[in-house]
Amino acid sequence: MQTIDPETIIASHIEPGESVQTAFTAYVNAGLRRRVIGATDRRLIVVRSGYFSLSDKGLSWADPLDQVALYGSYSVWLKSGLNTGNAYVRIRRANGSTVTFNPRNSFIGQTGSAEANIKKLFALIPGRV
């Protein structure tokens, strides 16, 4: 199976006239599942992915940006004062449900990727809970 980049996966789910602003991978359900998260100029898009190989397993949901909200802050998981590379952000969807993501670029290493991806979301999504 061929691995593709997150932006290409999100681009395959956008509508005419939309442009991808950011795209990255995230882990959900205590790290047991992987998703591709993308924000366009209009929507927040979540696509199911293969766990070990980044792939498009179908659209999970896509909500308008003005109907989703981020919880006021995010948390970085520290162990003995060291950054583990995990940071968690909660998103309230348009239907009122909440989803927690750990937006790491890979399962191992890259301790700053989750925090950098969360900062991108906070810059693009205006709503706060």
PDB file of N, CA and C in Angstrom, residues 6-101:
ATOM      1  N   PRO A   6      -0.665  13.980   4.063  1.00  0.00           N
ATOM      2  CA  PRO A   6      -1.960  14.418   4.583  1.00  0.00           C
ATOM      3  C   PRO A   6      -2.658  15.457   3.695  1.00  0.00           C
ATOM      4  N   GLU A   7      -1.915  16.373   3.130  1.00  0.00           N
ATOM      5  CA  GLU A   7      -2.543  17.412   2.305  1.00  0.00           C
ATOM      6  C   GLU A   7      -3.224  16.812   1.073  1.00  0.00           C
ATOM      7  N   THR A   8      -2.619  15.808   0.469  1.00  0.00           N
ATOM      8  CA  THR A   8      -3.216  15.137  -0.691  1.00  0.00           C
ATOM      9  C   THR A   8      -4.506  14.427  -0.291  1.00  0.00           C
ATOM     10  N   ILE A   9      -4.515  13.796   0.875  1.00  0.00           N
ATOM     11  CA  ILE A   9      -5.713  13.117   1.359  1.00  0.00           C
ATOM     12  C   ILE A   9      -6.847  14.119   1.572  1.00  0.00           C
ATOM     13  N   ILE A  10      -6.558  15.219   2.226  1.00  0.00           N
ATOM     14  CA  ILE A  10      -7.591  16.229   2.471  1.00  0.00           C
ATOM     15  C   ILE A  10      -8.051  16.853   1.157  1.00  0.00           C
ATOM     16  N   ALA A  11      -7.130  17.107   0.246  1.00  0.00           N
ATOM     17  CA  ALA A  11      -7.478  17.722  -1.040  1.00  0.00           C
ATOM     18  C   ALA A  11      -8.464  16.870  -1.836  1.00  0.00           C
ATOM     19  N   SER A  12      -8.438  15.561  -1.625  1.00  0.00           N
ATOM     20  CA  SER A  12      -9.369  14.695  -2.348  1.00  0.00           C
ATOM     21  C   SER A  12     -10.798  14.802  -1.813  1.00  0.00           C
ATOM     22  N   HIS A  13     -10.989  15.488  -0.685  1.00  0.00           N
ATOM     23  CA  HIS A  13     -12.314  15.620  -0.076  1.00  0.00           C
ATOM     24  C   HIS A  13     -12.828  17.064  -0.059  1.00  0.00           C
ATOM     25  N   ILE A  14     -12.149  17.980  -0.726  1.00  0.00           N
ATOM     26  CA  ILE A  14     -12.610  19.357  -0.704  1.00  0.00           C
ATOM     27  C   ILE A  14     -13.606  19.622  -1.826  1.00  0.00           C
ATOM     28  N   GLU A  15     -14.380  20.669  -1.643  1.00  0.00           N
ATOM     29  CA  GLU A  15     -15.369  21.084  -2.626  1.00  0.00           C
ATOM     30  C   GLU A  15     -14.747  22.113  -3.565  1.00  0.00           C
ATOM     31  N   PRO A  16     -15.335  22.314  -4.742  1.00  0.00           N
ATOM     32  CA  PRO A  16     -14.811  23.334  -5.666  1.00  0.00           C
ATOM     33  C   PRO A  16     -14.759  24.706  -4.987  1.00  0.00           C
ATOM     34  N   GLY A  17     -13.649  25.395  -5.180  1.00  0.00           N
ATOM     35  CA  GLY A  17     -13.465  26.714  -4.589  1.00  0.00           C
ATOM     36  C   GLY A  17     -12.806  26.712  -3.223  1.00  0.00           C
ATOM     37  N   GLU A  18     -12.677  25.545  -2.599  1.00  0.00           N
ATOM     38  CA  GLU A  18     -12.007  25.456  -1.294  1.00  0.00           C
ATOM     39  C   GLU A  18     -10.514  25.272  -1.487  1.00  0.00           C
ATOM     40  N   SER A  19      -9.746  25.711  -0.507  1.00  0.00           N
ATOM     41  CA  SER A  19      -8.309  25.471  -0.539  1.00  0.00           C
ATOM     42  C   SER A  19      -7.858  24.956   0.826  1.00  0.00           C
ATOM     43  N   VAL A  20      -6.935  24.026   0.812  1.00  0.00           N
ATOM     44  CA  VAL A  20      -6.423  23.421   2.041  1.00  0.00           C
ATOM     45  C   VAL A  20      -5.504  24.422   2.740  1.00  0.00           C
ATOM     46  N   GLN A  21      -5.793  24.697   4.004  1.00  0.00           N
ATOM     47  CA  GLN A  21      -4.973  25.608   4.806  1.00  0.00           C
ATOM     48  C   GLN A  21      -3.928  24.849   5.625  1.00  0.00           C
ATOM     49  N   THR A  22      -4.314  23.681   6.133  1.00  0.00           N
ATOM     50  CA  THR A  22      -3.395  22.832   6.889  1.00  0.00           C
ATOM     51  C   THR A  22      -3.903  21.393   6.852  1.00  0.00           C
ATOM     52  N   ALA A  23      -2.996  20.462   6.987  1.00  0.00           N
ATOM     53  CA  ALA A  23      -3.354  19.038   7.033  1.00  0.00           C
ATOM     54  C   ALA A  23      -2.273  18.294   7.804  1.00  0.00           C
ATOM     55  N   PHE A  24      -2.692  17.395   8.681  1.00  0.00           N
ATOM     56  CA  PHE A  24      -1.753  16.611   9.481  1.00  0.00           C
ATOM     57  C   PHE A  24      -2.455  15.370  10.003  1.00  0.00           C
ATOM     58  N   THR A  25      -1.688  14.454  10.544  1.00  0.00           N
ATOM     59  CA  THR A  25      -2.274  13.241  11.118  1.00  0.00           C
ATOM     60  C   THR A  25      -2.516  13.444  12.610  1.00  0.00           C
ATOM     61  N   ALA A  26      -3.418  12.641  13.151  1.00  0.00           N
ATOM     62  CA  ALA A  26      -3.723  12.698  14.573  1.00  0.00           C
ATOM     63  C   ALA A  26      -4.134  11.309  15.038  1.00  0.00           C
ATOM     64  N   TYR A  27      -3.937  11.064  16.307  1.00  0.00           N
ATOM     65  CA  TYR A  27      -4.336   9.803  16.917  1.00  0.00           C
ATOM     66  C   TYR A  27      -5.540  10.061  17.812  1.00  0.00           C
ATOM     67  N   VAL A  28      -6.487   9.125  17.796  1.00  0.00           N
ATOM     68  CA  VAL A  28      -7.700   9.216  18.607  1.00  0.00           C
ATOM     69  C   VAL A  28      -7.894   7.897  19.347  1.00  0.00           C
ATOM     70  N   ASN A  29      -8.864   7.885  20.262  1.00  0.00           N
ATOM     71  CA  ASN A  29      -9.182   6.677  21.033  1.00  0.00           C
ATOM     72  C   ASN A  29      -7.950   6.109  21.727  1.00  0.00           C
ATOM     73  N   ALA A  30      -7.297   6.938  22.514  1.00  0.00           N
ATOM     74  CA  ALA A  30      -6.111   6.533  23.288  1.00  0.00           C
ATOM     75  C   ALA A  30      -4.992   6.004  22.388  1.00  0.00           C
ATOM     76  N   GLY A  31      -4.894   6.552  21.184  1.00  0.00           N
ATOM     77  CA  GLY A  31      -3.834   6.155  20.263  1.00  0.00           C
ATOM     78  C   GLY A  31      -4.125   4.897  19.475  1.00  0.00           C
ATOM     79  N   LEU A  32      -5.357   4.397  19.552  1.00  0.00           N
ATOM     80  CA  LEU A  32      -5.691   3.154  18.870  1.00  0.00           C
ATOM     81  C   LEU A  32      -6.137   3.354  17.423  1.00  0.00           C
ATOM     82  N   ARG A  33      -6.468   4.579  17.056  1.00  0.00           N
ATOM     83  CA  ARG A  33      -6.897   4.875  15.686  1.00  0.00           C
ATOM     84  C   ARG A  33      -6.176   6.122  15.191  1.00  0.00           C
ATOM     85  N   ARG A  34      -6.049   6.215  13.870  1.00  0.00           N
ATOM     86  CA  ARG A  34      -5.363   7.340  13.253  1.00  0.00           C
ATOM     87  C   ARG A  34      -6.316   8.066  12.303  1.00  0.00           C
ATOM     88  N   ARG A  35      -6.241   9.378  12.293  1.00  0.00           N
ATOM     89  CA  ARG A  35      -7.056  10.206  11.422  1.00  0.00           C
ATOM     90  C   ARG A  35      -6.164  11.225  10.717  1.00  0.00           C
ATOM     91  N   VAL A  36      -6.672  11.750   9.608  1.00  0.00           N
ATOM     92  CA  VAL A  36      -6.042  12.880   8.940  1.00  0.00           C
ATOM     93  C   VAL A  36      -6.973  14.062   9.162  1.00  0.00           C
ATOM     94  N   ILE A  37      -6.436  15.134   9.727  1.00  0.00           N
ATOM     95  CA  ILE A  37      -7.202  16.332  10.026  1.00  0.00           C
ATOM     96  C   ILE A  37      -6.780  17.403   9.032  1.00  0.00           C
ATOM     97  N   GLY A  38      -7.753  18.087   8.481  1.00  0.00           N
ATOM     98  CA  GLY A  38      -7.447  19.159   7.560  1.00  0.00           C
ATOM     99  C   GLY A  38      -8.406  20.308   7.747  1.00  0.00           C
ATOM    100  N   ALA A  39      -7.910  21.502   7.561  1.00  0.00           N
ATOM    101  CA  ALA A  39      -8.753  22.690   7.612  1.00  0.00           C
ATOM    102  C   ALA A  39      -8.635  23.392   6.269  1.00  0.00           C
ATOM    103  N   THR A  40      -9.784  23.711   5.704  1.00  0.00           N
ATOM    104  CA  THR A  40      -9.814  24.508   4.484  1.00  0.00           C
ATOM    105  C   THR A  40     -10.228  25.913   4.897  1.00  0.00           C
ATOM    106  N   ASP A  41     -10.466  26.755   3.924  1.00  0.00           N
ATOM    107  CA  ASP A  41     -10.936  28.089   4.260  1.00  0.00           C
ATOM    108  C   ASP A  41     -12.393  28.074   4.726  1.00  0.00           C
ATOM    109  N   ARG A  42     -13.094  26.920   4.598  1.00  0.00           N
ATOM    110  CA  ARG A  42     -14.504  26.824   4.985  1.00  0.00           C
ATOM    111  C   ARG A  42     -14.834  25.724   5.980  1.00  0.00           C
ATOM    112  N   ARG A  43     -14.075  24.614   5.972  1.00  0.00           N
ATOM    113  CA  ARG A  43     -14.468  23.444   6.763  1.00  0.00           C
ATOM    114  C   ARG A  43     -13.300  22.813   7.495  1.00  0.00           C
ATOM    115  N   LEU A  44     -13.654  22.067   8.558  1.00  0.00           N
ATOM    116  CA  LEU A  44     -12.713  21.176   9.234  1.00  0.00           C
ATOM    117  C   LEU A  44     -13.068  19.779   8.750  1.00  0.00           C
ATOM    118  N   ILE A  45     -12.102  19.087   8.173  1.00  0.00           N
ATOM    119  CA  ILE A  45     -12.325  17.792   7.549  1.00  0.00           C
ATOM    120  C   ILE A  45     -11.529  16.725   8.296  1.00  0.00           C
ATOM    121  N   VAL A  46     -12.173  15.606   8.593  1.00  0.00           N
ATOM    122  CA  VAL A  46     -11.516  14.485   9.259  1.00  0.00           C
ATOM    123  C   VAL A  46     -11.705  13.242   8.399  1.00  0.00           C
ATOM    124  N   VAL A  47     -10.597  12.578   8.072  1.00  0.00           N
ATOM    125  CA  VAL A  47     -10.594  11.401   7.206  1.00  0.00           C
ATOM    126  C   VAL A  47      -9.995  10.227   7.979  1.00  0.00           C
ATOM    127  N   ARG A  48     -10.630   9.068   7.903  1.00  0.00           N
ATOM    128  CA  ARG A  48     -10.064   7.858   8.516  1.00  0.00           C
ATOM    129  C   ARG A  48      -8.804   7.461   7.748  1.00  0.00           C
ATOM    130  N   SER A  49      -7.846   6.911   8.461  1.00  0.00           N
ATOM    131  CA  SER A  49      -6.578   6.522   7.837  1.00  0.00           C
ATOM    132  C   SER A  49      -6.150   5.149   8.322  1.00  0.00           C
ATOM    133  N   GLY A  50      -5.270   4.533   7.558  1.00  0.00           N
ATOM    134  CA  GLY A  50      -4.614   3.330   8.033  1.00  0.00           C
ATOM    135  C   GLY A  50      -3.735   3.703   9.211  1.00  0.00           C
ATOM    136  N   TYR A  51      -3.463   2.760  10.094  1.00  0.00           N
ATOM    137  CA  TYR A  51      -2.702   3.088  11.300  1.00  0.00           C
ATOM    138  C   TYR A  51      -1.200   3.199  11.024  1.00  0.00           C
ATOM    139  N   PHE A  52      -0.622   2.193  10.412  1.00  0.00           N
ATOM    140  CA  PHE A  52       0.821   2.181  10.210  1.00  0.00           C
ATOM    141  C   PHE A  52       1.226   2.870   8.915  1.00  0.00           C
ATOM    142  N   SER A  53       0.363   2.843   7.926  1.00  0.00           N
ATOM    143  CA  SER A  53       0.642   3.467   6.643  1.00  0.00           C
ATOM    144  C   SER A  53      -0.431   4.510   6.393  1.00  0.00           C
ATOM    145  N   LEU A  54      -0.034   5.749   6.240  1.00  0.00           N
ATOM    146  CA  LEU A  54      -0.976   6.838   6.025  1.00  0.00           C
ATOM    147  C   LEU A  54      -1.721   6.609   4.718  1.00  0.00           C
ATOM    148  N   SER A  55      -3.044   6.485   4.813  1.00  0.00           N
ATOM    149  CA  SER A  55      -3.848   6.224   3.629  1.00  0.00           C
ATOM    150  C   SER A  55      -5.259   6.765   3.843  1.00  0.00           C
ATOM    151  N   ASP A  56      -6.013   6.901   2.769  1.00  0.00           N
ATOM    152  CA  ASP A  56      -7.372   7.416   2.799  1.00  0.00           C
ATOM    153  C   ASP A  56      -8.343   6.247   2.934  1.00  0.00           C
ATOM    154  N   LYS A  57      -8.986   6.135   4.079  1.00  0.00           N
ATOM    155  CA  LYS A  57      -9.975   5.082   4.325  1.00  0.00           C
ATOM    156  C   LYS A  57     -11.398   5.640   4.318  1.00  0.00           C
ATOM    157  N   GLY A  58     -11.564   6.863   3.845  1.00  0.00           N
ATOM    158  CA  GLY A  58     -12.891   7.457   3.725  1.00  0.00           C
ATOM    159  C   GLY A  58     -13.111   8.632   4.663  1.00  0.00           C
ATOM    160  N   LEU A  59     -14.009   9.507   4.235  1.00  0.00           N
ATOM    161  CA  LEU A  59     -14.351  10.700   5.002  1.00  0.00           C
ATOM    162  C   LEU A  59     -15.070  10.308   6.281  1.00  0.00           C
ATOM    163  N   SER A  60     -14.594  10.806   7.408  1.00  0.00           N
ATOM    164  CA  SER A  60     -15.252  10.566   8.685  1.00  0.00           C
ATOM    165  C   SER A  60     -16.305  11.648   8.916  1.00  0.00           C
ATOM    166  N   TRP A  61     -15.901  12.909   8.831  1.00  0.00           N
ATOM    167  CA  TRP A  61     -16.841  14.029   8.906  1.00  0.00           C
ATOM    168  C   TRP A  61     -16.178  15.297   8.399  1.00  0.00           C
ATOM    169  N   ALA A  62     -17.029  16.257   8.038  1.00  0.00           N
ATOM    170  CA  ALA A  62     -16.581  17.578   7.590  1.00  0.00           C
ATOM    171  C   ALA A  62     -17.612  18.584   8.078  1.00  0.00           C
ATOM    172  N   ASP A  63     -17.178  19.489   8.957  1.00  0.00           N
ATOM    173  CA  ASP A  63     -18.068  20.493   9.536  1.00  0.00           C
ATOM    174  C   ASP A  63     -17.604  21.885   9.148  1.00  0.00           C
ATOM    175  N   PRO A  64     -18.546  22.817   8.939  1.00  0.00           N
ATOM    176  CA  PRO A  64     -18.167  24.203   8.648  1.00  0.00           C
ATOM    177  C   PRO A  64     -17.345  24.789   9.794  1.00  0.00           C
ATOM    178  N   LEU A  65     -16.333  25.572   9.469  1.00  0.00           N
ATOM    179  CA  LEU A  65     -15.455  26.143  10.498  1.00  0.00           C
ATOM    180  C   LEU A  65     -16.214  27.003  11.494  1.00  0.00           C
ATOM    181  N   ASP A  66     -17.245  27.699  11.034  1.00  0.00           N
ATOM    182  CA  ASP A  66     -17.973  28.570  11.958  1.00  0.00           C
ATOM    183  C   ASP A  66     -18.901  27.794  12.890  1.00  0.00           C
ATOM    184  N   GLN A  67     -19.001  26.472  12.723  1.00  0.00           N
ATOM    185  CA  GLN A  67     -19.832  25.654  13.599  1.00  0.00           C
ATOM    186  C   GLN A  67     -19.029  24.706  14.485  1.00  0.00           C
ATOM    187  N   VAL A  68     -17.711  24.757  14.402  1.00  0.00           N
ATOM    188  CA  VAL A  68     -16.869  23.961  15.296  1.00  0.00           C
ATOM    189  C   VAL A  68     -16.164  24.907  16.256  1.00  0.00           C
ATOM    190  N   ALA A  69     -15.769  24.388  17.387  1.00  0.00           N
ATOM    191  CA  ALA A  69     -15.082  25.212  18.380  1.00  0.00           C
ATOM    192  C   ALA A  69     -14.004  24.388  19.065  1.00  0.00           C
ATOM    193  N   LEU A  70     -12.949  25.054  19.439  1.00  0.00           N
ATOM    194  CA  LEU A  70     -11.863  24.435  20.198  1.00  0.00           C
ATOM    195  C   LEU A  70     -12.049  24.779  21.664  1.00  0.00           C
ATOM    196  N   TYR A  71     -11.732  23.835  22.531  1.00  0.00           N
ATOM    197  CA  TYR A  71     -11.761  24.147  23.948  1.00  0.00           C
ATOM    198  C   TYR A  71     -10.651  25.141  24.234  1.00  0.00           C
ATOM    199  N   GLY A  72     -10.875  26.007  25.216  1.00  0.00           N
ATOM    200  CA  GLY A  72     -10.043  27.170  25.490  1.00  0.00           C
ATOM    201  C   GLY A  72      -8.546  26.990  25.441  1.00  0.00           C
ATOM    202  N   SER A  73      -8.054  25.820  25.765  1.00  0.00           N
ATOM    203  CA  SER A  73      -6.610  25.607  25.728  1.00  0.00           C
ATOM    204  C   SER A  73      -6.358  24.145  25.377  1.00  0.00           C
ATOM    205  N   TYR A  74      -5.114  23.782  25.354  1.00  0.00           N
ATOM    206  CA  TYR A  74      -4.750  22.398  25.094  1.00  0.00           C
ATOM    207  C   TYR A  74      -3.739  21.980  26.137  1.00  0.00           C
ATOM    208  N   SER A  75      -3.535  20.703  26.253  1.00  0.00           N
ATOM    209  CA  SER A  75      -2.593  20.219  27.256  1.00  0.00           C
ATOM    210  C   SER A  75      -1.472  19.434  26.589  1.00  0.00           C
ATOM    211  N   VAL A  76      -0.270  19.616  27.110  1.00  0.00           N
ATOM    212  CA  VAL A  76       0.899  18.868  26.667  1.00  0.00           C
ATOM    213  C   VAL A  76       1.203  17.868  27.766  1.00  0.00           C
ATOM    214  N   TRP A  77       1.351  16.607  27.388  1.00  0.00           N
ATOM    215  CA  TRP A  77       1.589  15.562  28.374  1.00  0.00           C
ATOM    216  C   TRP A  77       3.069  15.493  28.692  1.00  0.00           C
ATOM    217  N   LEU A  78       3.391  15.737  29.952  1.00  0.00           N
ATOM    218  CA  LEU A  78       4.775  15.681  30.431  1.00  0.00           C
ATOM    219  C   LEU A  78       4.941  14.471  31.331  1.00  0.00           C
ATOM    220  N   LYS A  79       6.104  13.858  31.263  1.00  0.00           N
ATOM    221  CA  LYS A  79       6.421  12.747  32.160  1.00  0.00           C
ATOM    222  C   LYS A  79       7.765  13.065  32.787  1.00  0.00           C
ATOM    223  N   SER A  80       7.778  13.181  34.082  1.00  0.00           N
ATOM    224  CA  SER A  80       8.970  13.586  34.828  1.00  0.00           C
ATOM    225  C   SER A  80       9.516  14.907  34.294  1.00  0.00           C
ATOM    226  N   GLY A  81       8.610  15.789  33.898  1.00  0.00           N
ATOM    227  CA  GLY A  81       8.996  17.106  33.413  1.00  0.00           C
ATOM    228  C   GLY A  81       9.454  17.155  31.971  1.00  0.00           C
ATOM    229  N   LEU A  82       9.475  16.012  31.288  1.00  0.00           N
ATOM    230  CA  LEU A  82       9.920  15.962  29.901  1.00  0.00           C
ATOM    231  C   LEU A  82       8.733  15.876  28.954  1.00  0.00           C
ATOM    232  N   ASN A  83       8.840  16.558  27.826  1.00  0.00           N
ATOM    233  CA  ASN A  83       7.800  16.527  26.814  1.00  0.00           C
ATOM    234  C   ASN A  83       7.785  15.146  26.155  1.00  0.00           C
ATOM    235  N   THR A  84       6.644  14.479  26.199  1.00  0.00           N
ATOM    236  CA  THR A  84       6.520  13.137  25.621  1.00  0.00           C
ATOM    237  C   THR A  84       6.199  13.184  24.132  1.00  0.00           C
ATOM    238  N   GLY A  85       5.897  14.375  23.631  1.00  0.00           N
ATOM    239  CA  GLY A  85       5.486  14.504  22.238  1.00  0.00           C
ATOM    240  C   GLY A  85       3.987  14.454  22.074  1.00  0.00           C
ATOM    241  N   ASN A  86       3.276  14.237  23.173  1.00  0.00           N
ATOM    242  CA  ASN A  86       1.817  14.179  23.131  1.00  0.00           C
ATOM    243  C   ASN A  86       1.224  15.500  23.583  1.00  0.00           C
ATOM    244  N   ALA A  87       0.284  15.987  22.829  1.00  0.00           N
ATOM    245  CA  ALA A  87      -0.490  17.169  23.199  1.00  0.00           C
ATOM    246  C   ALA A  87      -1.911  16.888  22.747  1.00  0.00           C
ATOM    247  N   TYR A  88      -2.860  17.296  23.535  1.00  0.00           N
ATOM    248  CA  TYR A  88      -4.244  16.939  23.250  1.00  0.00           C
ATOM    249  C   TYR A  88      -5.091  18.187  23.086  1.00  0.00           C
ATOM    250  N   VAL A  89      -5.974  18.167  22.092  1.00  0.00           N
ATOM    251  CA  VAL A  89      -6.904  19.259  21.856  1.00  0.00           C
ATOM    252  C   VAL A  89      -8.305  18.677  21.717  1.00  0.00           C
ATOM    253  N   ARG A  90      -9.285  19.363  22.311  1.00  0.00           N
ATOM    254  CA  ARG A  90     -10.683  18.933  22.197  1.00  0.00           C
ATOM    255  C   ARG A  90     -11.410  19.866  21.255  1.00  0.00           C
ATOM    256  N   ILE A  91     -12.196  19.258  20.378  1.00  0.00           N
ATOM    257  CA  ILE A  91     -12.967  20.008  19.392  1.00  0.00           C
ATOM    258  C   ILE A  91     -14.443  19.690  19.602  1.00  0.00           C
ATOM    259  N   ARG A  92     -15.264  20.740  19.648  1.00  0.00           N
ATOM    260  CA  ARG A  92     -16.703  20.531  19.668  1.00  0.00           C
ATOM    261  C   ARG A  92     -17.204  20.604  18.240  1.00  0.00           C
ATOM    262  N   ARG A  93     -17.824  19.546  17.779  1.00  0.00           N
ATOM    263  CA  ARG A  93     -18.334  19.468  16.410  1.00  0.00           C
ATOM    264  C   ARG A  93     -19.628  20.249  16.256  1.00  0.00           C
ATOM    265  N   ALA A  94     -20.075  20.391  15.017  1.00  0.00           N
ATOM    266  CA  ALA A  94     -21.308  21.105  14.716  1.00  0.00           C
ATOM    267  C   ALA A  94     -22.524  20.439  15.358  1.00  0.00           C
ATOM    268  N   ASN A  95     -22.490  19.119  15.527  1.00  0.00           N
ATOM    269  CA  ASN A  95     -23.624  18.405  16.129  1.00  0.00           C
ATOM    270  C   ASN A  95     -23.584  18.415  17.657  1.00  0.00           C
ATOM    271  N   GLY A  96     -22.602  19.081  18.255  1.00  0.00           N
ATOM    272  CA  GLY A  96     -22.499  19.204  19.709  1.00  0.00           C
ATOM    273  C   GLY A  96     -21.615  18.165  20.375  1.00  0.00           C
ATOM    274  N   SER A  97     -21.221  17.119  19.662  1.00  0.00           N
ATOM    275  CA  SER A  97     -20.336  16.107  20.245  1.00  0.00           C
ATOM    276  C   SER A  97     -18.912  16.648  20.319  1.00  0.00           C
ATOM    277  N   THR A  98     -18.101  16.022  21.148  1.00  0.00           N
ATOM    278  CA  THR A  98     -16.704  16.440  21.261  1.00  0.00           C
ATOM    279  C   THR A  98     -15.782  15.305  20.864  1.00  0.00           C
ATOM    280  N   VAL A  99     -14.626  15.690  20.345  1.00  0.00           N
ATOM    281  CA  VAL A  99     -13.608  14.741  19.917  1.00  0.00           C
ATOM    282  C   VAL A  99     -12.275  15.240  20.461  1.00  0.00           C
ATOM    283  N   THR A 100     -11.466  14.339  21.001  1.00  0.00           N
ATOM    284  CA  THR A 100     -10.134  14.691  21.476  1.00  0.00           C
ATOM    285  C   THR A 100      -9.106  14.087  20.536  1.00  0.00           C
ATOM    286  N   PHE A 101      -8.162  14.920  20.091  1.00  0.00           N
ATOM    287  CA  PHE A 101      -7.126  14.499  19.161  1.00  0.00           C
ATOM    288  C   PHE A 101      -5.748  14.682  19.770  1.00  0.00           C
TER     289      PHE A 101
END
